[in-house]
Backbone as JSON, one array per atom type, in Angstrom:
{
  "sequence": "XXXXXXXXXXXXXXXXXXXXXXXXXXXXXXXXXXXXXXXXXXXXXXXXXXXXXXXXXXXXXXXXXXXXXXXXXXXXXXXXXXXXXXXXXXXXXXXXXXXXXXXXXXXXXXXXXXXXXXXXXXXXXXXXXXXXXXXXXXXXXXXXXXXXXXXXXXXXXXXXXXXXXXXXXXXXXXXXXXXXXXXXXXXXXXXXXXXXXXXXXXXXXXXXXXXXXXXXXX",
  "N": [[28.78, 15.34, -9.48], [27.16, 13.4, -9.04], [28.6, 11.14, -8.86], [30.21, 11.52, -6.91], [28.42, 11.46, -4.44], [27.38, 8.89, -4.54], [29.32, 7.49, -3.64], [29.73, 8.54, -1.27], [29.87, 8.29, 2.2], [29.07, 9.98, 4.82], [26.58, 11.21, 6.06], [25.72, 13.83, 6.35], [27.07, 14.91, 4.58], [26.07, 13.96, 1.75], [23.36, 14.47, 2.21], [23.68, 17.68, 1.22], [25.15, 17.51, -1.1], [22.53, 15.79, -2.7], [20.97, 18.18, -2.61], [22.46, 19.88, -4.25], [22.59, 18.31, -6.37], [19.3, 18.67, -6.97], [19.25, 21.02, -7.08], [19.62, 21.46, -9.83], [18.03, 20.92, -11.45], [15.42, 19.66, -13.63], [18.07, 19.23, -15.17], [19.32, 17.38, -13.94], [18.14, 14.92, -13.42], [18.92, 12.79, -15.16], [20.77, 11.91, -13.47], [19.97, 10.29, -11.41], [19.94, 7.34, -12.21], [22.52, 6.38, -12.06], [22.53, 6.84, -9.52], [20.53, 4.96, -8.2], [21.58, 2.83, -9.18], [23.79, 1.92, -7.09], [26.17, 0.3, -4.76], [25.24, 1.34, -2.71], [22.82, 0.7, 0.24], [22.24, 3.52, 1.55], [22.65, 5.58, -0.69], [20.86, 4.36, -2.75], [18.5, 5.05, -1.33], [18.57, 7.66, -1.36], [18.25, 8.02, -4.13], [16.12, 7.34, -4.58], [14.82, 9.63, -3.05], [15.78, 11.91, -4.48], [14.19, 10.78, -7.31], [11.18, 11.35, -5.92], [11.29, 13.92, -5.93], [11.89, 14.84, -8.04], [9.79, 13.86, -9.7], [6.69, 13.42, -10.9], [4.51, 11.2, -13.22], [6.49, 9.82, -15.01], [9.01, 9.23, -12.94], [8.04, 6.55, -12.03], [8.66, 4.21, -13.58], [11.57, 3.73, -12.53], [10.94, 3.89, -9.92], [9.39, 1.81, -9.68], [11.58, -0.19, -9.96], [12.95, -0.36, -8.26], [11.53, -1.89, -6.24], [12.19, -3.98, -6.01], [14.18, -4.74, -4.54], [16.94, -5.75, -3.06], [17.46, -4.59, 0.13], [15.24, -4.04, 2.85], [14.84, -1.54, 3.7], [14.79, 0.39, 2.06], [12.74, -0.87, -0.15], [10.71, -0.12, 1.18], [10.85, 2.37, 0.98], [10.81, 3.15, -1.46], [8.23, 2.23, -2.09], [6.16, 3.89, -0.78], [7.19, 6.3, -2.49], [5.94, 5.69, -4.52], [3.17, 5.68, -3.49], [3.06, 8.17, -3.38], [2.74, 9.62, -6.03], [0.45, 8.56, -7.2], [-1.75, 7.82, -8.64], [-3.85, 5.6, -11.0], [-2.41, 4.08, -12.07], [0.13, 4.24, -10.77], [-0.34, 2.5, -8.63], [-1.22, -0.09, -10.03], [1.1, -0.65, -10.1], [2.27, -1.72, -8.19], [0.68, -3.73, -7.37], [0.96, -5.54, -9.3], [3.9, -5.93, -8.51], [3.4, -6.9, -6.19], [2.47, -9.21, -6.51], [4.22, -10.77, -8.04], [6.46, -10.81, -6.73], [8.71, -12.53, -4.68], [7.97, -14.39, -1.84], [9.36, -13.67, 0.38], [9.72, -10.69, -0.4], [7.12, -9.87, -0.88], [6.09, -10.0, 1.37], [7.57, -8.02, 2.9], [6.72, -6.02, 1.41], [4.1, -5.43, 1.43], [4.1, -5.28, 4.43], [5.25, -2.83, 4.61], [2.96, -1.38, 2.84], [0.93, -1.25, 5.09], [1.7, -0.24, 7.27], [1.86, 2.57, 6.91], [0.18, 3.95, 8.29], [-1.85, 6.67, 7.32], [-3.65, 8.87, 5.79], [-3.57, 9.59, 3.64], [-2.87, 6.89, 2.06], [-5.54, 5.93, 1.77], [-6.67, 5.89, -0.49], [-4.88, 3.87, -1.92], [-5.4, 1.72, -0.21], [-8.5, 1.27, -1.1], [-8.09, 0.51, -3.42], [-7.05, -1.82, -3.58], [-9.01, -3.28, -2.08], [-10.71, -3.07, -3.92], [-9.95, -4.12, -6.08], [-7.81, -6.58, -5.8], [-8.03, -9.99, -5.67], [-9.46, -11.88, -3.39], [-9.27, -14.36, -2.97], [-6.83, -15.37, -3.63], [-3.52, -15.51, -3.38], [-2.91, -12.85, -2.47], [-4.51, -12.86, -0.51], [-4.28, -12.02, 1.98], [-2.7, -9.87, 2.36], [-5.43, -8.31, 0.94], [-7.42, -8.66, 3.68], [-5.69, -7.13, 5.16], [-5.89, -4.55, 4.46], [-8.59, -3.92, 4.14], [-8.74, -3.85, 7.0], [-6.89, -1.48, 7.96], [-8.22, 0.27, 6.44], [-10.43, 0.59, 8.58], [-8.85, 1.2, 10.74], [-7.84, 3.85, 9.84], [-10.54, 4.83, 9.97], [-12.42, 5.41, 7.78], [-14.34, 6.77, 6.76], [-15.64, 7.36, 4.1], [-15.18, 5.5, 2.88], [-17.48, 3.46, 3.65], [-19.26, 2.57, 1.65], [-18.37, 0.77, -0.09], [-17.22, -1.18, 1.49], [-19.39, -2.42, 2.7], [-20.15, -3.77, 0.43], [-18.46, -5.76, 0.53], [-18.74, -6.99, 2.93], [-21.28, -8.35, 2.51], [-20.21, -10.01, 0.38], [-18.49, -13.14, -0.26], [-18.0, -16.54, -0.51], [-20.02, -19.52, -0.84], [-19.06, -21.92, -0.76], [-16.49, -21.98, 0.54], [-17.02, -21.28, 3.02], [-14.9, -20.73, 5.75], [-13.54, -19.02, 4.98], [-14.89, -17.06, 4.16], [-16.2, -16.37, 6.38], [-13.92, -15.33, 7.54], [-13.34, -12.99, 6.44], [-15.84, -11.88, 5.96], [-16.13, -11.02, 9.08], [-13.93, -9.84, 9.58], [-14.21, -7.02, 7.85], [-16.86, -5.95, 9.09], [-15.56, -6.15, 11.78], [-14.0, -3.76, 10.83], [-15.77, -1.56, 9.88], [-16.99, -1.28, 12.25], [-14.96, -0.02, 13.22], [-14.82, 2.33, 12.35], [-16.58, 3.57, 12.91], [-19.26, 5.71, 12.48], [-22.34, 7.08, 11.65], [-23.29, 6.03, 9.72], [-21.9, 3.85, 9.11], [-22.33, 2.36, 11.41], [-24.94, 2.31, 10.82], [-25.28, 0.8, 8.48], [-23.73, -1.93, 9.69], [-26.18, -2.32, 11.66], [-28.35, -2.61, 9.74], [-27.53, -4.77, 8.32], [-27.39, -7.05, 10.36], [-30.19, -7.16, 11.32], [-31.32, -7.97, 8.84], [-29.81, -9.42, 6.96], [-28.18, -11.94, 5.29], [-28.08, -15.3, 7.15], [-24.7, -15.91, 7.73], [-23.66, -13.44, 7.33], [-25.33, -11.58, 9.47], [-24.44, -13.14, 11.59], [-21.54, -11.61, 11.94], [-22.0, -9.25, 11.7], [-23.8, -8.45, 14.02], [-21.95, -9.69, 16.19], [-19.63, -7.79, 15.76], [-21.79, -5.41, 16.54]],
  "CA": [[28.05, 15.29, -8.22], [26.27, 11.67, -9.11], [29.73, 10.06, -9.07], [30.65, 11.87, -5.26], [27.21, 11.1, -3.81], [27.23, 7.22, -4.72], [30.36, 6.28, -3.07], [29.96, 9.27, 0.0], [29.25, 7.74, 3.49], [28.75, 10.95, 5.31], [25.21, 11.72, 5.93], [25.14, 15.43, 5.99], [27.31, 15.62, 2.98], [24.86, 13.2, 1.04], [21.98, 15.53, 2.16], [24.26, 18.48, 0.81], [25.08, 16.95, -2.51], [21.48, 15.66, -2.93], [20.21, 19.33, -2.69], [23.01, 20.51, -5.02], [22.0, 17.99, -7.39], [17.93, 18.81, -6.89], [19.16, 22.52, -7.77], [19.96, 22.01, -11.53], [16.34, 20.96, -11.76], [15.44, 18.78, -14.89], [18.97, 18.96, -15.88], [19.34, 16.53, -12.71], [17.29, 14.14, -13.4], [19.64, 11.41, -15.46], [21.97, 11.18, -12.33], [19.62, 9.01, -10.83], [20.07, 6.29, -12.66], [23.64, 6.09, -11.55], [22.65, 6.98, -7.87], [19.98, 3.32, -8.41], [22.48, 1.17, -9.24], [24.94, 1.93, -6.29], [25.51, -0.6, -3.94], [25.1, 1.51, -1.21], [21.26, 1.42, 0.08], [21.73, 5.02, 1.43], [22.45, 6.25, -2.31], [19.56, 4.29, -3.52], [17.22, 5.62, -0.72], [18.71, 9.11, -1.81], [17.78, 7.97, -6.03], [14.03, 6.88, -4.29], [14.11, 10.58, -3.07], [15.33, 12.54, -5.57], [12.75, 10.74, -7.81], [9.7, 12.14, -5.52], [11.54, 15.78, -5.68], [11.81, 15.16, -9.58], [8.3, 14.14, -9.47], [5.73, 12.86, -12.06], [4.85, 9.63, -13.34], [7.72, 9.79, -15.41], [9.66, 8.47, -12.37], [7.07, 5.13, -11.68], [9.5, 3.16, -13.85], [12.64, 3.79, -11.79], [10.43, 3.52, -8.35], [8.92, -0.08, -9.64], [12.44, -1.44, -10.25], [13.9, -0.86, -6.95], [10.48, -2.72, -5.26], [12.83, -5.53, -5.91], [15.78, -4.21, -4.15], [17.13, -6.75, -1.28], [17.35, -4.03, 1.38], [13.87, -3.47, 2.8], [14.46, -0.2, 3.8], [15.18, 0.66, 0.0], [11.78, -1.08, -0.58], [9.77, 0.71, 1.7], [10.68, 4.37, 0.51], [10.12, 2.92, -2.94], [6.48, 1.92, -1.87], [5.95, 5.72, -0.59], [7.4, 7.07, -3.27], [5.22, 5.23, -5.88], [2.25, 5.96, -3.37], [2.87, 10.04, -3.61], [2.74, 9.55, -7.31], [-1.36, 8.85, -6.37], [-2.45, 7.49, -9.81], [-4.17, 3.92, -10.83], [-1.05, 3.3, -12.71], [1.24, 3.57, -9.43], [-1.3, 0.81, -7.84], [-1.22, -1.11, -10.57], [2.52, -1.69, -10.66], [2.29, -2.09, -6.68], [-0.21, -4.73, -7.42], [1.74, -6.25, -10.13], [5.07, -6.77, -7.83], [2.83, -8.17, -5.1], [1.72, -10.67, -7.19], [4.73, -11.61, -8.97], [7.64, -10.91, -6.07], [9.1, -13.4, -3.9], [7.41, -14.41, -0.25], [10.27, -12.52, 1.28], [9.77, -9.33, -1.07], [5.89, -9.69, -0.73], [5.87, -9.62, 3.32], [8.14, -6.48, 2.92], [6.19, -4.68, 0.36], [2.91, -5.88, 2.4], [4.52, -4.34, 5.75], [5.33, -1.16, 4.13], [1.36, -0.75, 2.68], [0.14, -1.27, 6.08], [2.31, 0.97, 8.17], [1.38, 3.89, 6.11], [-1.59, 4.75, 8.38], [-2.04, 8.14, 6.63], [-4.79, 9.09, 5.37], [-3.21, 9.69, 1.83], [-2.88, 5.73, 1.71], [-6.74, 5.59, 1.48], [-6.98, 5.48, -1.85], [-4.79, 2.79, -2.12], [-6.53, 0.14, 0.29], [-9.69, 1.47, -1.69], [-7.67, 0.11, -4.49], [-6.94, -3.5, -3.39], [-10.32, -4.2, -1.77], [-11.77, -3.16, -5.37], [-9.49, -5.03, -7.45], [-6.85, -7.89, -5.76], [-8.26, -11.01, -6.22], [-9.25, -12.26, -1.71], [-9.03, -15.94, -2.71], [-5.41, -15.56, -4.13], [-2.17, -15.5, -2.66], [-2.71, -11.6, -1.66], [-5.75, -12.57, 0.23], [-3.49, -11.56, 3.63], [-2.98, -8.28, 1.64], [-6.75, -7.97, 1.04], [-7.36, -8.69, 4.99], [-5.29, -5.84, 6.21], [-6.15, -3.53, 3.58], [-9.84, -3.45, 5.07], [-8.18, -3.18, 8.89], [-6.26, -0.35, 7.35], [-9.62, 1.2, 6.56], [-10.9, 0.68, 9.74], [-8.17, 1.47, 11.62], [-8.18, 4.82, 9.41], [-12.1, 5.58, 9.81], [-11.95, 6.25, 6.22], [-16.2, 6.65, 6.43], [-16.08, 7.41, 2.78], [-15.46, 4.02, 1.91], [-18.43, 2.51, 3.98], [-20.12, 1.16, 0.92], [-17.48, -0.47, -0.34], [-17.07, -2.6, 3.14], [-21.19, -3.1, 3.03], [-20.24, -4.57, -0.37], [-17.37, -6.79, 1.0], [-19.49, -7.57, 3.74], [-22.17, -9.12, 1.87], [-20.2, -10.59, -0.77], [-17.94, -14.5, -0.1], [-18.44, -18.31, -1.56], [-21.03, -20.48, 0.39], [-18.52, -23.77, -0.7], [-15.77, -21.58, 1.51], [-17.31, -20.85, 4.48], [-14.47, -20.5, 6.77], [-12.6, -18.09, 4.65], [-16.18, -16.23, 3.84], [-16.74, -15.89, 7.44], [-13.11, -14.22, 8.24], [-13.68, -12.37, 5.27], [-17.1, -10.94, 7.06], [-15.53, -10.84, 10.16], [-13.54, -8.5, 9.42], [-14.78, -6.16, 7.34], [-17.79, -5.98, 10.13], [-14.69, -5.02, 12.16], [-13.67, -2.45, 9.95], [-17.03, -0.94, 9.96], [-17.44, -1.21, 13.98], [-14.17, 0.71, 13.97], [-14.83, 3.6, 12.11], [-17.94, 3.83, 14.18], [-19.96, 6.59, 12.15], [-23.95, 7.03, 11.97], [-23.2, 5.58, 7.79], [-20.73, 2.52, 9.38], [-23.48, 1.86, 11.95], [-26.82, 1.49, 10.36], [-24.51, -0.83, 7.63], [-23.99, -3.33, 10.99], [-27.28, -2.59, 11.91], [-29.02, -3.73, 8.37], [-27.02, -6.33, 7.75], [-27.75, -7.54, 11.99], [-31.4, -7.08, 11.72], [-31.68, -8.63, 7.52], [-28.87, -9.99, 6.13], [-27.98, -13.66, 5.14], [-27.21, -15.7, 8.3], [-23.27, -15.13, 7.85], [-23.76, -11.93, 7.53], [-25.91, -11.74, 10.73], [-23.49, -13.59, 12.48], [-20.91, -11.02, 11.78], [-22.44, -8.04, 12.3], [-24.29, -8.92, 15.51], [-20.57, -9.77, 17.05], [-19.48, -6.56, 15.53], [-21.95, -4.85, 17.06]],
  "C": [[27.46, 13.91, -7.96], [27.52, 10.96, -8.48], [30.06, 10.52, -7.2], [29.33, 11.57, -4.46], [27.08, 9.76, -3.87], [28.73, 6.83, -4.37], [30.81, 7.45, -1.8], [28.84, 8.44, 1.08], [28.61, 9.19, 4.63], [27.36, 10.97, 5.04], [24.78, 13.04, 5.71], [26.06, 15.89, 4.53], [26.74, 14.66, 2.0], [23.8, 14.04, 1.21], [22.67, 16.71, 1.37], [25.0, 18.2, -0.68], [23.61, 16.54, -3.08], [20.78, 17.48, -3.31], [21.17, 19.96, -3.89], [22.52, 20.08, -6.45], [20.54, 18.49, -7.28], [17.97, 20.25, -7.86], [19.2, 22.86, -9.38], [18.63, 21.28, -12.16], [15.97, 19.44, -12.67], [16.63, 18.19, -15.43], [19.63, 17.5, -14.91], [19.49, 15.22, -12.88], [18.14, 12.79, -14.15], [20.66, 11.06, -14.75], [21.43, 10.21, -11.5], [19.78, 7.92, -11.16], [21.34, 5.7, -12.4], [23.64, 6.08, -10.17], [21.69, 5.39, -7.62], [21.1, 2.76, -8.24], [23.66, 1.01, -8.43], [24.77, 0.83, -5.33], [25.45, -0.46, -2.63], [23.24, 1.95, -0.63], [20.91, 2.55, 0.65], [21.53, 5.66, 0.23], [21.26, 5.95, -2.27], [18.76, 4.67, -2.82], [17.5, 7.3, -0.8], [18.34, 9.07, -3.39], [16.28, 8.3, -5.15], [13.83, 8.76, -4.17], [14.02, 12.22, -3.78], [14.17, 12.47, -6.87], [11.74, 11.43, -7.52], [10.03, 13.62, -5.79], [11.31, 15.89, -7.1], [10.42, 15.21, -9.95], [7.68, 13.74, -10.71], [5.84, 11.48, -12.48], [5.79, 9.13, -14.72], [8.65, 8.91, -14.54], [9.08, 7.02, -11.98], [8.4, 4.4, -12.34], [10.85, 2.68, -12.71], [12.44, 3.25, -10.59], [10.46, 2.06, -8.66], [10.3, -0.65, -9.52], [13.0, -1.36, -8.97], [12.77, -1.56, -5.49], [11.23, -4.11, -5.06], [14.08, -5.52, -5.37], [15.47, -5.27, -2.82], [16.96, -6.08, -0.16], [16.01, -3.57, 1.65], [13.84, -2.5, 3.04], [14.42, 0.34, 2.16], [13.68, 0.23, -0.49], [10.65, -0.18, -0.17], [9.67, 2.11, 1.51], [10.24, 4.35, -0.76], [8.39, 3.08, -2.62], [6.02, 3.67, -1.47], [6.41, 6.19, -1.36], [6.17, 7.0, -4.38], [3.49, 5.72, -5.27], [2.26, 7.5, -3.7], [2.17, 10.42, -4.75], [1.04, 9.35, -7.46], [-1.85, 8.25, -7.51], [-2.87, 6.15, -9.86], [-3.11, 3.36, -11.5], [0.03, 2.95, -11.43], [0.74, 2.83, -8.89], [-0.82, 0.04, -8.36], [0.36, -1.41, -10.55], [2.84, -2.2, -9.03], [1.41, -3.57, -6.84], [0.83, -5.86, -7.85], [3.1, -6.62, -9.17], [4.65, -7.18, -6.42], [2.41, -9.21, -5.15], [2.83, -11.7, -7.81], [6.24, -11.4, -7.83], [7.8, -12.71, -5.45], [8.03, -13.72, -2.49], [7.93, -13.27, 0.65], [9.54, -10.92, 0.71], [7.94, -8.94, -0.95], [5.61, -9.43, 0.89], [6.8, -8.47, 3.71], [7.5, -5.49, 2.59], [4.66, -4.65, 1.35], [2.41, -4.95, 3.82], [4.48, -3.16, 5.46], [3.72, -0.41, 3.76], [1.01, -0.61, 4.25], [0.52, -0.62, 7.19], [1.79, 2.2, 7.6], [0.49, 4.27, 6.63], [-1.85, 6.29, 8.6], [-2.96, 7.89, 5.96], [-4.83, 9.19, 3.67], [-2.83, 8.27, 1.48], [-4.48, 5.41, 1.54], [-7.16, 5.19, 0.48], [-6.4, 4.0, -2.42], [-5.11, 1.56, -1.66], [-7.76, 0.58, -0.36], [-9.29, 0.5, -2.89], [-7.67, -1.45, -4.35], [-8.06, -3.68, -2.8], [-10.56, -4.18, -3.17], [-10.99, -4.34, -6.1], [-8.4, -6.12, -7.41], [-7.98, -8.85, -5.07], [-8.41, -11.59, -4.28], [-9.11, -13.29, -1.67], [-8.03, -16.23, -3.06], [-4.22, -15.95, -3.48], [-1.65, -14.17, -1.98], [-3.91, -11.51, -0.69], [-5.55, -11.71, 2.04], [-3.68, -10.3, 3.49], [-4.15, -7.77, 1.69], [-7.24, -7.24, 2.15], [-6.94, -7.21, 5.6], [-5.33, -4.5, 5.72], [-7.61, -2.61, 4.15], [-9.24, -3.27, 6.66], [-8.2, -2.5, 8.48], [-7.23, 0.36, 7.15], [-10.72, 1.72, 7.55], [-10.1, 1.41, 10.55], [-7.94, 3.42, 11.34], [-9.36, 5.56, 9.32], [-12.33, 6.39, 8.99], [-13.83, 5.85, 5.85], [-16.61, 7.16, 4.7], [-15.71, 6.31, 2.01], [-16.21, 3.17, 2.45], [-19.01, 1.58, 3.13], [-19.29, 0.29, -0.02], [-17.35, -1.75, 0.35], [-18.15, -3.04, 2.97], [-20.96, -4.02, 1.61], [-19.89, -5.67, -0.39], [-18.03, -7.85, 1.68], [-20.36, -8.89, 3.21], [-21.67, -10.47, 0.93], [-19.1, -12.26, 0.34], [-18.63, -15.42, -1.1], [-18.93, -18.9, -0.41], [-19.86, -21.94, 0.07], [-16.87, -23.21, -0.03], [-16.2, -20.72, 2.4], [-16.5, -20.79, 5.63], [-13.83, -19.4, 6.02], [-13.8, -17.04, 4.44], [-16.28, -15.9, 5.56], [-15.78, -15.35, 8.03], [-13.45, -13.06, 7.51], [-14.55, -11.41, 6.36], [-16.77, -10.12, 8.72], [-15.08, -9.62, 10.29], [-13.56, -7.65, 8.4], [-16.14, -5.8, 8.55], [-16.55, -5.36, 11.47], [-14.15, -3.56, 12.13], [-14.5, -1.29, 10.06], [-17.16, -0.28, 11.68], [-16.34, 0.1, 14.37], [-14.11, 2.29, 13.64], [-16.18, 4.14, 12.35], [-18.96, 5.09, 13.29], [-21.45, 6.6, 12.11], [-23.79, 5.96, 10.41], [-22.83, 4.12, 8.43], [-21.79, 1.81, 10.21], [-24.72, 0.91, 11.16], [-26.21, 0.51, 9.4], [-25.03, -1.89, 8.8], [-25.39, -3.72, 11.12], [-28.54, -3.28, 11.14], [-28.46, -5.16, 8.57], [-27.37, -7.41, 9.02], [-29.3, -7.86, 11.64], [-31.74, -8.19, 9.79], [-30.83, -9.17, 6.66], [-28.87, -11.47, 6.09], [-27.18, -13.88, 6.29], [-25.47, -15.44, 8.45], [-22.69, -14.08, 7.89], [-24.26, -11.51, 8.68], [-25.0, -11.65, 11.49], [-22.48, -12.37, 12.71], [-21.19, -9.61, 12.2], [-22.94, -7.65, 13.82], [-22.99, -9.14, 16.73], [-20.16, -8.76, 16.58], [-20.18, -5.65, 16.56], [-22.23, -4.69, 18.64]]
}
């Protein structure tokens, strides 16, 4: 079934082989590795989704390696696959090939986080404000991670943002004040009584850059 599914063009008999394989359960499960390495990127976006059907972080290895696959569609089901998987280990290897891909493969994988606006991606922009690095080379990443929170009115991560908010480097003050900027965005957009009085502190007592920010926020 592996061997007729990795060199079938047909779409409904690829969905109809996929389910035949899904049916023998566990016993399944080492045909992916032959449906990966095809060089057709329907197969491999049929490996990406037998993986999620197989399920557990058992499959993370398989997902991470095709983050590096040339076809971006192939990347982007990877990235949803590895998010389903929900754990700080599937972050961390999302982290890890945003840090260590290409430009190209990083403004793919990048695109794919930030389309996701589902609510079950929350956790993972919770994940990169807490722990990628905003003065790096994912600081873009960072950036749209907080939109993404905003744009999601994900009011259970307000004090995270009030932390964001507050925090920058006084000897980078233009990147400290997009920084504020938006996150003070973020806040404005998920508008809540919690997201509010934040603006409103930080407006009425915060350190001038902070001020600044909030006050145009609000």
């Amino acid at each position: 079934l592996a061997e007729a599914l990795a060199i079938e063009k047909r779409t409904a008999t690829r969905q109809r082989l996929t389910q035949l394989l899904l049916g023998f359960g566990a016993a399944g499960r080492p045909a992916v590795e032959q449906l990966r390495a095809s060089a057709n990127p329907a197969v491999r976006r049929t490996a990406i989704h037998l993986l999620r059907e197989f399920g557990g972080t058992e499959a993370l290895p398989d997902l991470t390696a095709l983050l590096d696959d040339k076809e971006p569609q192939v990347q982007r089901e990877a990235v949803r696959a590895i998010l389903s998987i929900g754990t700080e280990e599937a972050y961390a290897e999302l982290q890890r090939a945003l840090a260590t891909g290409t430009n190209q493969a990083r403004e793919t994988l990048t695109g794919a986080l930030v389309s996701m606006r589902s609510e079950r991606a929350i956790p993972l922009f919770e994940y990169i404000v807490r722990k990628i690095d905003r003065k790096g080379p994912l600081r873009g990443l960072y950036l749209r991670a907080v939109e993404s929170l905003g744009a999601l009115k994900a009011d259970q991560t307000v004090d995270l943002l009030k932390e964001a908010l507050y925090s920058g480097e006084w000897w980078a003050p233009f990147r400290t004040a997009e920084l504020r900027r938006t996150v003070a965005a973020a806040l404005r957009q998920i508008g809540t009584v919690n997201a509010q009085r934040v603006l409103q502190d930080a407006a009425a007592h915060g350190p001038r850059g902070v001020r600044a920010a909030a006050k145009a926020a609000l």
